[in-house]
């Protein structure tokens, strides 16, 4: 007597579905991190542009608030440096400083 061996058993189906579900969950988590970090890089680029514009500008203001799009950047001076501070998508405060041009 031959047993009908076509198709998958229920256990094989459950194992394959659980493996695929785990793989998709891991990929989705990593993809989310990549998207957030890409947006953070865009914000950092804007902050660098603001700092560059301030460095090329001659008048020295102690503190200025700059709004670009939906983001607020704080431009300030510290000793002999010009700095910009902003908050990224994960609510982390970032800061970048450059020495003043002589």
mmCIF file of N, CA, C and O in Angstrom:
data_model
loop_
_atom_site.group_PDB
_atom_site.id
_atom_site.type_symbol
_atom_site.label_atom_id
_atom_site.label_comp_id
_atom_site.label_asym_id
_atom_site.label_seq_id
_atom_site.Cartn_x
_atom_site.Cartn_y
_atom_site.Cartn_z
ATOM 1 N N UNK A 1 0.821 -1.163 0.000
ATOM 2 C CA UNK A 1 0.000 0.000 0.000
ATOM 3 C C UNK A 1 0.882 1.248 0.000
ATOM 4 O O UNK A 1 1.801 1.368 0.794
ATOM 5 N N UNK A 2 0.578 2.137 -0.879
ATOM 6 C CA UNK A 2 1.303 3.406 -0.956
ATOM 7 C C UNK A 2 0.535 4.484 -0.208
ATOM 8 O O UNK A 2 -0.667 4.619 -0.368
ATOM 9 N N UNK A 3 1.288 5.229 0.577
ATOM 10 C CA UNK A 3 0.708 6.334 1.318
ATOM 11 C C UNK A 3 0.740 7.580 0.417
ATOM 12 O O UNK A 3 1.682 7.816 -0.313
ATOM 13 N N UNK A 4 -0.273 8.407 0.479
ATOM 14 C CA UNK A 4 -0.323 9.624 -0.315
ATOM 15 C C UNK A 4 0.664 10.622 0.290
ATOM 16 O O UNK A 4 0.483 11.100 1.396
ATOM 17 N N UNK A 5 1.750 10.966 -0.431
ATOM 18 C CA UNK A 5 2.828 11.826 0.079
ATOM 19 C C UNK A 5 2.849 13.181 -0.614
ATOM 20 O O UNK A 5 3.879 13.816 -0.699
ATOM 21 N N UNK A 6 1.745 13.631 -1.127
ATOM 22 C CA UNK A 6 1.708 14.937 -1.802
ATOM 23 C C UNK A 6 1.459 16.042 -0.785
ATOM 24 O O UNK A 6 0.631 15.908 0.102
ATOM 25 N N UNK A 7 2.180 17.158 -0.927
ATOM 26 C CA UNK A 7 1.945 18.326 -0.085
ATOM 27 C C UNK A 7 2.726 18.306 1.214
ATOM 28 O O UNK A 7 3.587 17.467 1.453
ATOM 29 N N UNK A 8 2.404 19.269 2.071
ATOM 30 C CA UNK A 8 3.089 19.430 3.346
ATOM 31 C C UNK A 8 2.186 18.984 4.482
ATOM 32 O O UNK A 8 0.965 19.059 4.393
ATOM 33 N N UNK A 9 2.809 18.595 5.559
ATOM 34 C CA UNK A 9 2.030 18.294 6.754
ATOM 35 C C UNK A 9 1.740 19.599 7.478
ATOM 36 O O UNK A 9 2.346 20.642 7.214
ATOM 37 N N UNK A 10 0.815 19.547 8.400
ATOM 38 C CA UNK A 10 0.430 20.735 9.155
ATOM 39 C C UNK A 10 1.609 21.261 9.983
ATOM 40 O O UNK A 10 1.812 22.471 10.087
ATOM 41 N N UNK A 11 2.410 20.388 10.552
ATOM 42 C CA UNK A 11 3.566 20.793 11.353
ATOM 43 C C UNK A 11 4.594 21.495 10.482
ATOM 44 O O UNK A 11 5.163 22.531 10.866
ATOM 45 N N UNK A 12 4.856 20.972 9.298
ATOM 46 C CA UNK A 12 5.800 21.633 8.377
ATOM 47 C C UNK A 12 5.300 23.016 7.987
ATOM 48 O O UNK A 12 6.083 23.972 7.902
ATOM 49 N N UNK A 13 4.023 23.139 7.789
ATOM 50 C CA UNK A 13 3.435 24.430 7.450
ATOM 51 C C UNK A 13 3.605 25.426 8.602
ATOM 52 O O UNK A 13 3.994 26.581 8.390
ATOM 53 N N UNK A 14 3.351 25.002 9.830
ATOM 54 C CA UNK A 14 3.512 25.875 10.992
ATOM 55 C C UNK A 14 4.964 26.302 11.190
ATOM 56 O O UNK A 14 5.246 27.472 11.503
ATOM 57 N N UNK A 15 5.899 25.385 10.995
ATOM 58 C CA UNK A 15 7.320 25.712 11.136
ATOM 59 C C UNK A 15 7.739 26.732 10.087
ATOM 60 O O UNK A 15 8.417 27.726 10.398
ATOM 61 N N UNK A 16 7.341 26.536 8.856
ATOM 62 C CA UNK A 16 7.732 27.472 7.801
ATOM 63 C C UNK A 16 7.096 28.846 8.025
ATOM 64 O O UNK A 16 7.750 29.879 7.820
ATOM 65 N N UNK A 17 5.841 28.887 8.456
ATOM 66 C CA UNK A 17 5.198 30.170 8.727
ATOM 67 C C UNK A 17 5.861 30.907 9.887
ATOM 68 O O UNK A 17 6.030 32.130 9.834
ATOM 69 N N UNK A 18 6.253 30.175 10.923
ATOM 70 C CA UNK A 18 6.918 30.832 12.051
ATOM 71 C C UNK A 18 8.294 31.361 11.642
ATOM 72 O O UNK A 18 8.710 32.440 12.082
ATOM 73 N N UNK A 19 9.018 30.635 10.803
ATOM 74 C CA UNK A 19 10.318 31.122 10.322
ATOM 75 C C UNK A 19 10.159 32.384 9.480
ATOM 76 O O UNK A 19 10.906 33.353 9.644
ATOM 77 N N UNK A 20 9.188 32.371 8.579
ATOM 78 C CA UNK A 20 8.949 33.544 7.744
ATOM 79 C C UNK A 20 8.500 34.733 8.586
ATOM 80 O O UNK A 20 8.917 35.874 8.348
ATOM 81 N N UNK A 21 7.659 34.493 9.577
ATOM 82 C CA UNK A 21 7.189 35.577 10.451
ATOM 83 C C UNK A 21 8.354 36.198 11.219
ATOM 84 O O UNK A 21 8.445 37.423 11.346
ATOM 85 N N UNK A 22 9.248 35.378 11.738
ATOM 86 C CA UNK A 22 10.415 35.890 12.445
ATOM 87 C C UNK A 22 11.319 36.702 11.542
ATOM 88 O O UNK A 22 11.823 37.763 11.930
ATOM 89 N N UNK A 23 11.528 36.211 10.336
ATOM 90 C CA UNK A 23 12.376 36.927 9.377
ATOM 91 C C UNK A 23 11.771 38.278 9.013
ATOM 92 O O UNK A 23 12.469 39.305 8.997
ATOM 93 N N UNK A 24 10.485 38.307 8.761
ATOM 94 C CA UNK A 24 9.813 39.562 8.403
ATOM 95 C C UNK A 24 9.854 40.544 9.566
ATOM 96 O O UNK A 24 10.068 41.749 9.372
ATOM 97 N N UNK A 25 9.667 40.055 10.789
ATOM 98 C CA UNK A 25 9.711 40.938 11.959
ATOM 99 C C UNK A 25 11.089 41.569 12.116
ATOM 100 O O UNK A 25 11.206 42.768 12.411
ATOM 101 N N UNK A 26 12.148 40.785 11.925
ATOM 102 C CA UNK A 26 13.504 41.336 12.026
ATOM 103 C C UNK A 26 13.775 42.356 10.924
ATOM 104 O O UNK A 26 14.352 43.421 11.181
ATOM 105 N N UNK A 27 13.373 42.065 9.711
ATOM 106 C CA UNK A 27 13.594 42.994 8.610
ATOM 107 C C UNK A 27 12.821 44.292 8.807
ATOM 108 O O UNK A 27 13.333 45.374 8.509
ATOM 109 N N UNK A 28 11.610 44.195 9.305
ATOM 110 C CA UNK A 28 10.806 45.391 9.534
ATOM 111 C C UNK A 28 11.438 46.273 10.610
ATOM 112 O O UNK A 28 11.473 47.499 10.471
ATOM 113 N N UNK A 29 11.963 45.675 11.662
ATOM 114 C CA UNK A 29 12.614 46.451 12.720
ATOM 115 C C UNK A 29 13.850 47.170 12.180
ATOM 116 O O UNK A 29 14.062 48.357 12.465
ATOM 117 N N UNK A 30 14.665 46.484 11.399
ATOM 118 C CA UNK A 30 15.868 47.109 10.838
ATOM 119 C C UNK A 30 15.507 48.177 9.812
ATOM 120 O O UNK A 30 16.157 49.215 9.738
ATOM 121 N N UNK A 31 14.481 47.948 9.030
ATOM 122 C CA UNK A 31 14.058 48.915 8.022
ATOM 123 C C UNK A 31 13.593 50.200 8.696
ATOM 124 O O UNK A 31 13.889 51.304 8.230
ATOM 125 N N UNK A 32 12.876 50.076 9.802
ATOM 126 C CA UNK A 32 12.411 51.247 10.541
ATOM 127 C C UNK A 32 13.593 52.074 11.043
ATOM 128 O O UNK A 32 13.587 53.309 10.941
ATOM 129 N N UNK A 33 14.611 51.419 11.568
ATOM 130 C CA UNK A 33 15.801 52.123 12.045
ATOM 131 C C UNK A 33 16.497 52.843 10.904
ATOM 132 O O UNK A 33 16.930 53.990 11.048
ATOM 133 N N UNK A 34 16.596 52.204 9.749
ATOM 134 C CA UNK A 34 17.246 52.819 8.589
ATOM 135 C C UNK A 34 16.483 54.065 8.152
ATOM 136 O O UNK A 34 17.088 55.112 7.857
ATOM 137 N N UNK A 35 15.161 54.004 8.121
ATOM 138 C CA UNK A 35 14.353 55.160 7.708
ATOM 139 C C UNK A 35 14.529 56.317 8.687
ATOM 140 O O UNK A 35 14.707 57.470 8.274
ATOM 141 N N UNK A 36 14.524 56.027 9.984
ATOM 142 C CA UNK A 36 14.689 57.086 10.988
ATOM 143 C C UNK A 36 16.076 57.709 10.882
ATOM 144 O O UNK A 36 16.222 58.941 10.924
ATOM 145 N N UNK A 37 17.106 56.911 10.727
ATOM 146 C CA UNK A 37 18.463 57.450 10.620
ATOM 147 C C UNK A 37 18.647 58.260 9.341
ATOM 148 O O UNK A 37 19.409 59.232 9.319
ATOM 149 N N UNK A 38 17.958 57.881 8.279
ATOM 150 C CA UNK A 38 18.025 58.673 7.046
ATOM 151 C C UNK A 38 17.414 60.055 7.275
ATOM 152 O O UNK A 38 17.960 61.065 6.829
ATOM 153 N N UNK A 39 16.293 60.110 7.977
ATOM 154 C CA UNK A 39 15.685 61.401 8.293
ATOM 155 C C UNK A 39 16.585 62.222 9.214
ATOM 156 O O UNK A 39 16.673 63.439 9.066
ATOM 157 N N UNK A 40 17.245 61.554 10.167
ATOM 158 C CA UNK A 40 18.181 62.262 11.050
ATOM 159 C C UNK A 40 19.341 62.850 10.264
ATOM 160 O O UNK A 40 19.824 63.944 10.580
ATOM 161 N N UNK A 41 19.814 62.150 9.244
ATOM 162 C CA UNK A 41 20.896 62.678 8.402
ATOM 163 C C UNK A 41 20.441 63.909 7.628
ATOM 164 O O UNK A 41 21.206 64.853 7.429
ATOM 165 N N UNK A 42 19.186 63.918 7.181
ATOM 166 C CA UNK A 42 18.655 65.100 6.485
ATOM 167 C C UNK A 42 18.637 66.299 7.425
ATOM 168 O O UNK A 42 19.005 67.413 7.034
ATOM 169 N N UNK A 43 18.216 66.069 8.671
ATOM 170 C CA UNK A 43 18.185 67.150 9.659
ATOM 171 C C UNK A 43 19.606 67.635 9.955
ATOM 172 O O UNK A 43 19.857 68.840 10.069
ATOM 173 N N UNK A 44 20.543 66.709 10.049
ATOM 174 C CA UNK A 44 21.935 67.083 10.304
ATOM 175 C C UNK A 44 22.506 67.907 9.145
ATOM 176 O O UNK A 44 23.265 68.860 9.368
ATOM 177 N N UNK A 45 22.128 67.575 7.926
ATOM 178 C CA UNK A 45 22.576 68.346 6.766
ATOM 179 C C UNK A 45 22.051 69.772 6.829
ATOM 180 O O UNK A 45 22.784 70.730 6.542
ATOM 181 N N UNK A 46 20.793 69.934 7.224
ATOM 182 C CA UNK A 46 20.222 71.274 7.367
ATOM 183 C C UNK A 46 20.970 72.043 8.454
ATOM 184 O O UNK A 46 21.281 73.232 8.293
ATOM 185 N N UNK A 47 21.277 71.370 9.566
ATOM 186 C CA UNK A 47 22.023 72.020 10.656
ATOM 187 C C UNK A 47 23.405 72.457 10.175
ATOM 188 O O UNK A 47 23.873 73.552 10.520
ATOM 189 N N UNK A 48 24.059 71.624 9.384
ATOM 190 C CA UNK A 48 25.375 71.992 8.837
ATOM 191 C C UNK A 48 25.275 73.195 7.914
ATOM 192 O O UNK A 48 26.152 74.064 7.908
ATOM 193 N N UNK A 49 24.197 73.266 7.119
ATOM 194 C CA UNK A 49 23.993 74.417 6.239
ATOM 195 C C UNK A 49 23.791 75.689 7.054
ATOM 196 O O UNK A 49 24.348 76.744 6.724
ATOM 197 N N UNK A 50 23.013 75.598 8.123
ATOM 198 C CA UNK A 50 22.779 76.766 8.983
ATOM 199 C C UNK A 50 24.087 77.217 9.619
ATOM 200 O O UNK A 50 24.392 78.414 9.673
ATOM 201 N N UNK A 51 24.878 76.265 10.099
ATOM 202 C CA UNK A 51 26.164 76.608 10.706
ATOM 203 C C UNK A 51 27.105 77.241 9.689
ATOM 204 O O UNK A 51 27.779 78.231 9.983
ATOM 205 N N UNK A 52 27.122 76.720 8.473
ATOM 206 C CA UNK A 52 27.965 77.279 7.416
ATOM 207 C C UNK A 52 27.545 78.712 7.096
ATOM 208 O O UNK A 52 28.387 79.608 6.970
ATOM 209 N N UNK A 53 26.233 78.933 6.963
ATOM 210 C CA UNK A 53 25.730 80.284 6.690
ATOM 211 C C UNK A 53 26.113 81.247 7.815
ATOM 212 O O UNK A 53 26.480 82.395 7.565
ATOM 213 N N UNK A 54 26.026 80.782 9.060
ATOM 214 C CA UNK A 54 26.381 81.636 10.197
ATOM 215 C C UNK A 54 27.873 81.922 10.220
ATOM 216 O O UNK A 54 28.289 83.027 10.599
ATOM 217 N N UNK A 55 28.686 80.953 9.828
ATOM 218 C CA UNK A 55 30.132 81.159 9.817
ATOM 219 C C UNK A 55 30.520 82.176 8.739
ATOM 220 O O UNK A 55 31.469 82.941 8.912
ATOM 221 N N UNK A 56 29.805 82.193 7.639
ATOM 222 C CA UNK A 56 30.110 83.129 6.560
ATOM 223 C C UNK A 56 29.556 84.515 6.841
ATOM 224 O O UNK A 56 30.007 85.498 6.271
ATOM 225 N N UNK A 57 28.594 84.597 7.750
ATOM 226 C CA UNK A 57 27.996 85.875 8.119
ATOM 227 C C UNK A 57 28.914 86.575 9.118
ATOM 228 O O UNK A 57 29.438 85.951 10.025
ATOM 229 N N UNK A 58 29.089 87.862 8.970
ATOM 230 C CA UNK A 58 30.063 88.586 9.791
ATOM 231 C C UNK A 58 29.545 88.993 11.160
ATOM 232 O O UNK A 58 30.288 89.022 12.110
ATOM 233 N N UNK A 59 28.247 89.352 11.272
ATOM 234 C CA UNK A 59 27.792 89.837 12.580
ATOM 235 C C UNK A 59 27.637 88.666 13.555
ATOM 236 O O UNK A 59 27.193 87.595 13.203
ATOM 237 N N UNK A 60 28.055 88.916 14.789
ATOM 238 C CA UNK A 60 28.087 87.882 15.816
ATOM 239 C C UNK A 60 26.928 88.110 16.794
ATOM 240 O O UNK A 60 26.916 89.074 17.548
ATOM 241 N N UNK A 61 25.960 87.214 16.757
ATOM 242 C CA UNK A 61 24.829 87.271 17.684
ATOM 243 C C UNK A 61 25.005 86.130 18.667
ATOM 244 O O UNK A 61 25.379 85.017 18.287
ATOM 245 N N UNK A 62 24.763 86.400 19.954
ATOM 246 C CA UNK A 62 24.975 85.359 20.961
ATOM 247 C C UNK A 62 24.101 84.132 20.746
ATOM 248 O O UNK A 62 24.579 83.014 20.761
ATOM 249 N N UNK A 63 22.798 84.341 20.580
ATOM 250 C CA UNK A 63 21.925 83.185 20.367
ATOM 251 C C UNK A 63 20.803 83.560 19.410
ATOM 252 O O UNK A 63 20.199 84.614 19.526
ATOM 253 N N UNK A 64 20.542 82.650 18.471
ATOM 254 C CA UNK A 64 19.511 82.850 17.475
ATOM 255 C C UNK A 64 18.744 81.545 17.296
ATOM 256 O O UNK A 64 19.345 80.471 17.313
ATOM 257 N N UNK A 65 17.441 81.646 17.113
ATOM 258 C CA UNK A 65 16.628 80.474 16.820
ATOM 259 C C UNK A 65 16.292 80.515 15.333
ATOM 260 O O UNK A 65 15.815 81.530 14.822
ATOM 261 N N UNK A 66 16.571 79.420 14.648
ATOM 262 C CA UNK A 66 16.318 79.310 13.216
ATOM 263 C C UNK A 66 15.307 78.186 13.008
ATOM 264 O O UNK A 66 15.482 77.085 13.523
ATOM 265 N N UNK A 67 14.247 78.489 12.250
ATOM 266 C CA UNK A 67 13.229 77.477 11.953
ATOM 267 C C UNK A 67 13.318 77.142 10.474
ATOM 268 O O UNK A 67 13.223 78.027 9.617
ATOM 269 N N UNK A 68 13.506 75.881 10.191
ATOM 270 C CA UNK A 68 13.523 75.389 8.806
ATOM 271 C C UNK A 68 12.548 74.227 8.718
ATOM 272 O O UNK A 68 12.743 73.196 9.359
ATOM 273 N N UNK A 69 11.502 74.395 7.939
ATOM 274 C CA UNK A 69 10.490 73.341 7.846
ATOM 275 C C UNK A 69 9.798 73.181 9.186
ATOM 276 O O UNK A 69 9.294 74.137 9.774
ATOM 277 N N UNK A 70 9.792 71.961 9.692
ATOM 278 C CA UNK A 70 9.160 71.676 10.977
ATOM 279 C C UNK A 70 10.180 71.627 12.116
ATOM 280 O O UNK A 70 9.824 71.331 13.251
ATOM 281 N N UNK A 71 11.434 71.911 11.823
ATOM 282 C CA UNK A 71 12.509 71.778 12.813
ATOM 283 C C UNK A 71 12.982 73.140 13.309
ATOM 284 O O UNK A 71 13.021 74.112 12.553
ATOM 285 N N UNK A 72 13.377 73.170 14.575
ATOM 286 C CA UNK A 72 13.922 74.380 15.180
ATOM 287 C C UNK A 72 15.381 74.126 15.539
ATOM 288 O O UNK A 72 15.706 73.112 16.169
ATOM 289 N N UNK A 73 16.241 75.032 15.127
ATOM 290 C CA UNK A 73 17.672 74.943 15.387
ATOM 291 C C UNK A 73 18.082 76.136 16.235
ATOM 292 O O UNK A 73 17.617 77.245 16.019
ATOM 293 N N UNK A 74 18.954 75.909 17.178
ATOM 294 C CA UNK A 74 19.463 76.979 18.033
ATOM 295 C C UNK A 74 20.915 77.249 17.638
ATOM 296 O O UNK A 74 21.762 76.367 17.692
ATOM 297 N N UNK A 75 21.171 78.471 17.246
ATOM 298 C CA UNK A 75 22.502 78.885 16.811
ATOM 299 C C UNK A 75 23.076 79.769 17.904
ATOM 300 O O UNK A 75 22.465 80.761 18.301
ATOM 301 N N UNK A 76 24.249 79.421 18.452
ATOM 302 C CA UNK A 76 24.812 80.171 19.567
ATOM 303 C C UNK A 76 26.330 80.160 19.501
ATOM 304 O O UNK A 76 26.932 79.420 18.735
ATOM 305 N N UNK A 77 26.930 81.013 20.347
ATOM 306 C CA UNK A 77 28.388 81.102 20.412
ATOM 307 C C UNK A 77 28.855 80.569 21.757
ATOM 308 O O UNK A 77 28.223 80.802 22.781
ATOM 309 N N UNK A 78 29.963 79.866 21.743
ATOM 310 C CA UNK A 78 30.592 79.348 22.956
ATOM 311 C C UNK A 78 32.081 79.657 22.858
ATOM 312 O O UNK A 78 32.746 79.177 21.948
ATOM 313 N N UNK A 79 32.590 80.410 23.769
ATOM 314 C CA UNK A 79 33.980 80.876 23.792
ATOM 315 C C UNK A 79 34.406 81.312 22.394
ATOM 316 O O UNK A 79 33.993 82.352 21.929
ATOM 317 N N UNK A 80 35.191 80.521 21.692
ATOM 318 C CA UNK A 80 35.683 80.904 20.370
ATOM 319 C C UNK A 80 35.077 80.004 19.289
ATOM 320 O O UNK A 80 35.707 79.720 18.282
ATOM 321 N N UNK A 81 33.856 79.557 19.514
ATOM 322 C CA UNK A 81 33.203 78.649 18.562
ATOM 323 C C UNK A 81 31.791 79.126 18.250
ATOM 324 O O UNK A 81 31.147 79.775 19.067
ATOM 325 N N UNK A 82 31.344 78.773 17.088
ATOM 326 C CA UNK A 82 29.957 78.984 16.672
ATOM 327 C C UNK A 82 29.321 77.601 16.655
ATOM 328 O O UNK A 82 29.864 76.670 16.059
ATOM 329 N N UNK A 83 28.159 77.430 17.312
ATOM 330 C CA UNK A 83 27.545 76.108 17.455
ATOM 331 C C UNK A 83 26.089 76.134 17.015
ATOM 332 O O UNK A 83 25.421 77.167 17.063
ATOM 333 N N UNK A 84 25.614 74.980 16.607
ATOM 334 C CA UNK A 84 24.203 74.797 16.286
ATOM 335 C C UNK A 84 23.714 73.567 17.061
ATOM 336 O O UNK A 84 24.422 72.574 17.173
ATOM 337 N N UNK A 85 22.512 73.668 17.599
ATOM 338 C CA UNK A 85 21.923 72.567 18.380
ATOM 339 C C UNK A 85 20.534 72.275 17.826
ATOM 340 O O UNK A 85 19.796 73.185 17.476
ATOM 341 N N UNK A 86 20.210 70.991 17.758
ATOM 342 C CA UNK A 86 18.904 70.576 17.257
ATOM 343 C C UNK A 86 18.497 69.264 17.912
ATOM 344 O O UNK A 86 19.284 68.628 18.581
ATOM 345 N N UNK A 87 17.239 68.890 17.693
ATOM 346 C CA UNK A 87 16.705 67.639 18.226
ATOM 347 C C UNK A 87 16.339 66.747 17.052
ATOM 348 O O UNK A 87 15.685 67.189 16.112
ATOM 349 N N UNK A 88 16.767 65.467 17.107
ATOM 350 C CA UNK A 88 16.477 64.564 15.989
ATOM 351 C C UNK A 88 15.146 63.845 16.204
ATOM 352 O O UNK A 88 14.403 64.134 17.126
ATOM 353 N N UNK A 89 14.844 62.894 15.321
ATOM 354 C CA UNK A 89 13.564 62.175 15.352
ATOM 355 C C UNK A 89 13.378 61.352 16.616
ATOM 356 O O UNK A 89 12.262 61.075 17.031
ATOM 357 N N UNK A 90 14.465 60.931 17.233
ATOM 358 C CA UNK A 90 14.390 60.128 18.451
ATOM 359 C C UNK A 90 14.468 60.997 19.706
ATOM 360 O O UNK A 90 14.719 60.493 20.792
ATOM 361 N N UNK A 91 14.273 62.320 19.529
ATOM 362 C CA UNK A 91 14.295 63.295 20.627
ATOM 363 C C UNK A 91 15.651 63.387 21.314
ATOM 364 O O UNK A 91 15.751 63.756 22.469
ATOM 365 N N UNK A 92 16.724 63.050 20.592
ATOM 366 C CA UNK A 92 18.079 63.216 21.110
ATOM 367 C C UNK A 92 18.561 64.614 20.723
ATOM 368 O O UNK A 92 18.367 65.041 19.595
ATOM 369 N N UNK A 93 19.205 65.294 21.654
ATOM 370 C CA UNK A 93 19.752 66.618 21.356
ATOM 371 C C UNK A 93 21.135 66.446 20.743
ATOM 372 O O UNK A 93 21.996 65.792 21.306
ATOM 373 N N UNK A 94 21.306 67.041 19.569
ATOM 374 C CA UNK A 94 22.579 66.977 18.853
ATOM 375 C C UNK A 94 23.173 68.378 18.801
ATOM 376 O O UNK A 94 22.455 69.372 18.831
ATOM 377 N N UNK A 95 24.484 68.432 18.693
ATOM 378 C CA UNK A 95 25.175 69.710 18.642
ATOM 379 C C UNK A 95 26.400 69.598 17.761
ATOM 380 O O UNK A 95 27.078 68.577 17.762
ATOM 381 N N UNK A 96 26.675 70.669 17.017
ATOM 382 C CA UNK A 96 27.865 70.716 16.169
ATOM 383 C C UNK A 96 28.488 72.085 16.318
ATOM 384 O O UNK A 96 27.798 73.097 16.243
ATOM 385 N N UNK A 97 29.792 72.128 16.540
ATOM 386 C CA UNK A 97 30.513 73.393 16.736
ATOM 387 C C UNK A 97 31.697 73.482 15.776
ATOM 388 O O UNK A 97 32.305 72.472 15.440
ATOM 389 N N UNK A 98 31.997 74.701 15.378
ATOM 390 C CA UNK A 98 33.141 74.994 14.531
ATOM 391 C C UNK A 98 33.872 76.207 15.101
ATOM 392 O O UNK A 98 33.236 77.142 15.574
ATOM 393 N N UNK A 99 35.201 76.198 15.053
ATOM 394 C CA UNK A 99 35.941 77.379 15.528
ATOM 395 C C UNK A 99 35.662 78.584 14.624
ATOM 396 O O UNK A 99 35.463 78.447 13.419
ATOM 397 N N UNK A 100 35.635 79.753 15.232
ATOM 398 C CA UNK A 100 35.388 80.974 14.467
ATOM 399 C C UNK A 100 36.544 81.260 13.518
ATOM 400 O O UNK A 100 37.704 81.013 13.838
ATOM 401 N N UNK A 101 36.214 81.814 12.375
ATOM 402 C CA UNK A 101 37.224 82.186 11.388
ATOM 403 C C UNK A 101 37.938 83.438 11.874
ATOM 404 O O UNK A 101 37.325 84.373 12.388
ATOM 405 N N UNK A 102 39.217 83.477 11.711
ATOM 406 C CA UNK A 102 40.021 84.632 12.164
ATOM 407 C C UNK A 102 40.115 85.664 11.079
ATOM 408 O O UNK A 102 40.178 85.488 9.977
#
